[in-house]
């Protein structure tokens, strides 16, 4: 598996953006759906400002995409293959699959 330095850097930034436990939880809440910020806050159980900071990090690194509808912002995983990568990581590091 040979990667260019640019690909290694891009992959590293995306993995770092997802590596925080709260960010992994946010991605789990999103799954393959589009979810409003308020719904994420309700399901994750922390403040909206905290959630918004973590969402911004993942959006800036290309992990998440957004859509605005009036005064609501909706988030979704940018590439659903990300969920497959996380599923494989869970199988490897947690010792089980779905």
Short mmCIF file of C-alpha atoms in Angstrom, two decimals:
data_model
loop_
_atom_site.label_atom_id
_atom_site.label_comp_id
_atom_site.label_asym_id
_atom_site.label_seq_id
_atom_site.Cartn_x
_atom_site.Cartn_y
_atom_site.Cartn_z
CA UNK A 1 0.00 0.00 0.00
CA UNK A 2 1.87 3.03 -1.22
CA UNK A 3 0.39 6.46 -0.67
CA UNK A 4 1.59 9.83 -1.75
CA UNK A 5 2.55 12.25 1.00
CA UNK A 6 -0.58 14.29 0.21
CA UNK A 7 -2.82 11.22 0.61
CA UNK A 8 -1.15 10.26 3.86
CA UNK A 9 -1.61 13.80 5.21
CA UNK A 10 -5.25 13.97 4.11
CA UNK A 11 -6.03 10.56 5.63
CA UNK A 12 -4.26 11.48 8.84
CA UNK A 13 -6.26 14.72 9.18
CA UNK A 14 -9.56 12.87 8.66
CA UNK A 15 -8.66 10.11 11.14
CA UNK A 16 -7.55 12.68 13.70
CA UNK A 17 -10.84 14.54 13.24
CA UNK A 18 -12.76 11.35 14.06
CA UNK A 19 -10.51 10.13 16.87
CA UNK A 20 -12.19 11.95 19.77
CA UNK A 21 -14.72 9.78 21.66
CA UNK A 22 -17.47 12.40 21.37
CA UNK A 23 -16.89 12.68 17.62
CA UNK A 24 -17.18 8.92 17.24
CA UNK A 25 -20.43 9.10 19.18
CA UNK A 26 -21.70 11.86 16.87
CA UNK A 27 -20.87 9.75 13.82
CA UNK A 28 -22.72 6.83 15.42
CA UNK A 29 -25.77 9.03 15.92
CA UNK A 30 -25.62 10.17 12.30
CA UNK A 31 -25.12 6.73 10.79
CA UNK A 32 -26.38 6.84 7.22
CA UNK A 33 -28.95 9.58 7.93
CA UNK A 34 -29.09 13.34 7.93
CA UNK A 35 -29.65 14.71 11.45
CA UNK A 36 -30.22 18.22 12.78
CA UNK A 37 -27.82 19.73 15.27
CA UNK A 38 -30.53 19.83 17.93
CA UNK A 39 -31.28 16.12 17.45
CA UNK A 40 -27.57 15.35 17.77
CA UNK A 41 -27.44 17.38 21.01
CA UNK A 42 -30.49 15.52 22.35
CA UNK A 43 -29.01 12.09 21.56
CA UNK A 44 -25.42 12.75 22.62
CA UNK A 45 -26.25 14.62 25.80
CA UNK A 46 -23.87 17.55 25.93
CA UNK A 47 -24.18 21.26 25.20
CA UNK A 48 -24.96 22.61 21.76
CA UNK A 49 -21.80 24.73 21.76
CA UNK A 50 -19.68 21.64 22.50
CA UNK A 51 -21.40 19.63 19.78
CA UNK A 52 -21.05 22.51 17.30
CA UNK A 53 -17.30 22.72 17.92
CA UNK A 54 -16.86 19.01 17.25
CA UNK A 55 -19.11 19.14 14.18
CA UNK A 56 -17.09 22.03 12.77
CA UNK A 57 -13.83 20.10 13.14
CA UNK A 58 -15.23 17.11 11.26
CA UNK A 59 -16.84 19.31 8.61
CA UNK A 60 -13.58 21.22 8.06
CA UNK A 61 -11.69 17.95 7.54
CA UNK A 62 -14.26 16.65 5.05
CA UNK A 63 -15.69 13.93 7.29
CA UNK A 64 -19.16 15.54 7.48
CA UNK A 65 -21.36 17.50 5.09
CA UNK A 66 -24.02 20.06 5.96
CA UNK A 67 -27.31 21.35 4.63
CA UNK A 68 -29.09 24.41 5.93
CA UNK A 69 -32.87 24.65 5.92
CA UNK A 70 -34.14 27.98 7.26
CA UNK A 71 -32.60 28.22 10.75
CA UNK A 72 -31.75 24.51 11.09
CA UNK A 73 -28.48 22.90 10.09
CA UNK A 74 -28.41 19.22 9.17
CA UNK A 75 -25.31 17.03 9.18
CA UNK A 76 -24.52 13.77 7.44
CA UNK A 77 -21.44 11.62 6.96
CA UNK A 78 -19.72 12.86 3.81
CA UNK A 79 -18.88 9.43 2.46
CA UNK A 80 -20.76 6.39 3.75
CA UNK A 81 -17.63 4.27 3.33
CA UNK A 82 -16.44 6.08 6.47
CA UNK A 83 -19.01 4.07 8.41
CA UNK A 84 -17.54 0.85 6.99
CA UNK A 85 -14.05 1.90 8.08
CA UNK A 86 -15.31 2.61 11.60
CA UNK A 87 -17.17 -0.70 11.67
CA UNK A 88 -13.97 -2.54 10.76
CA UNK A 89 -12.03 -0.62 13.41
CA UNK A 90 -14.62 -1.58 16.01
CA UNK A 91 -14.33 -5.23 14.98
CA UNK A 92 -10.54 -5.11 15.22
CA UNK A 93 -10.20 -3.11 18.43
CA UNK A 94 -13.35 -4.07 20.31
CA UNK A 95 -13.48 -7.72 19.30
CA UNK A 96 -17.01 -7.87 17.93
CA UNK A 97 -19.18 -7.02 14.96
CA UNK A 98 -22.83 -6.15 14.53
#
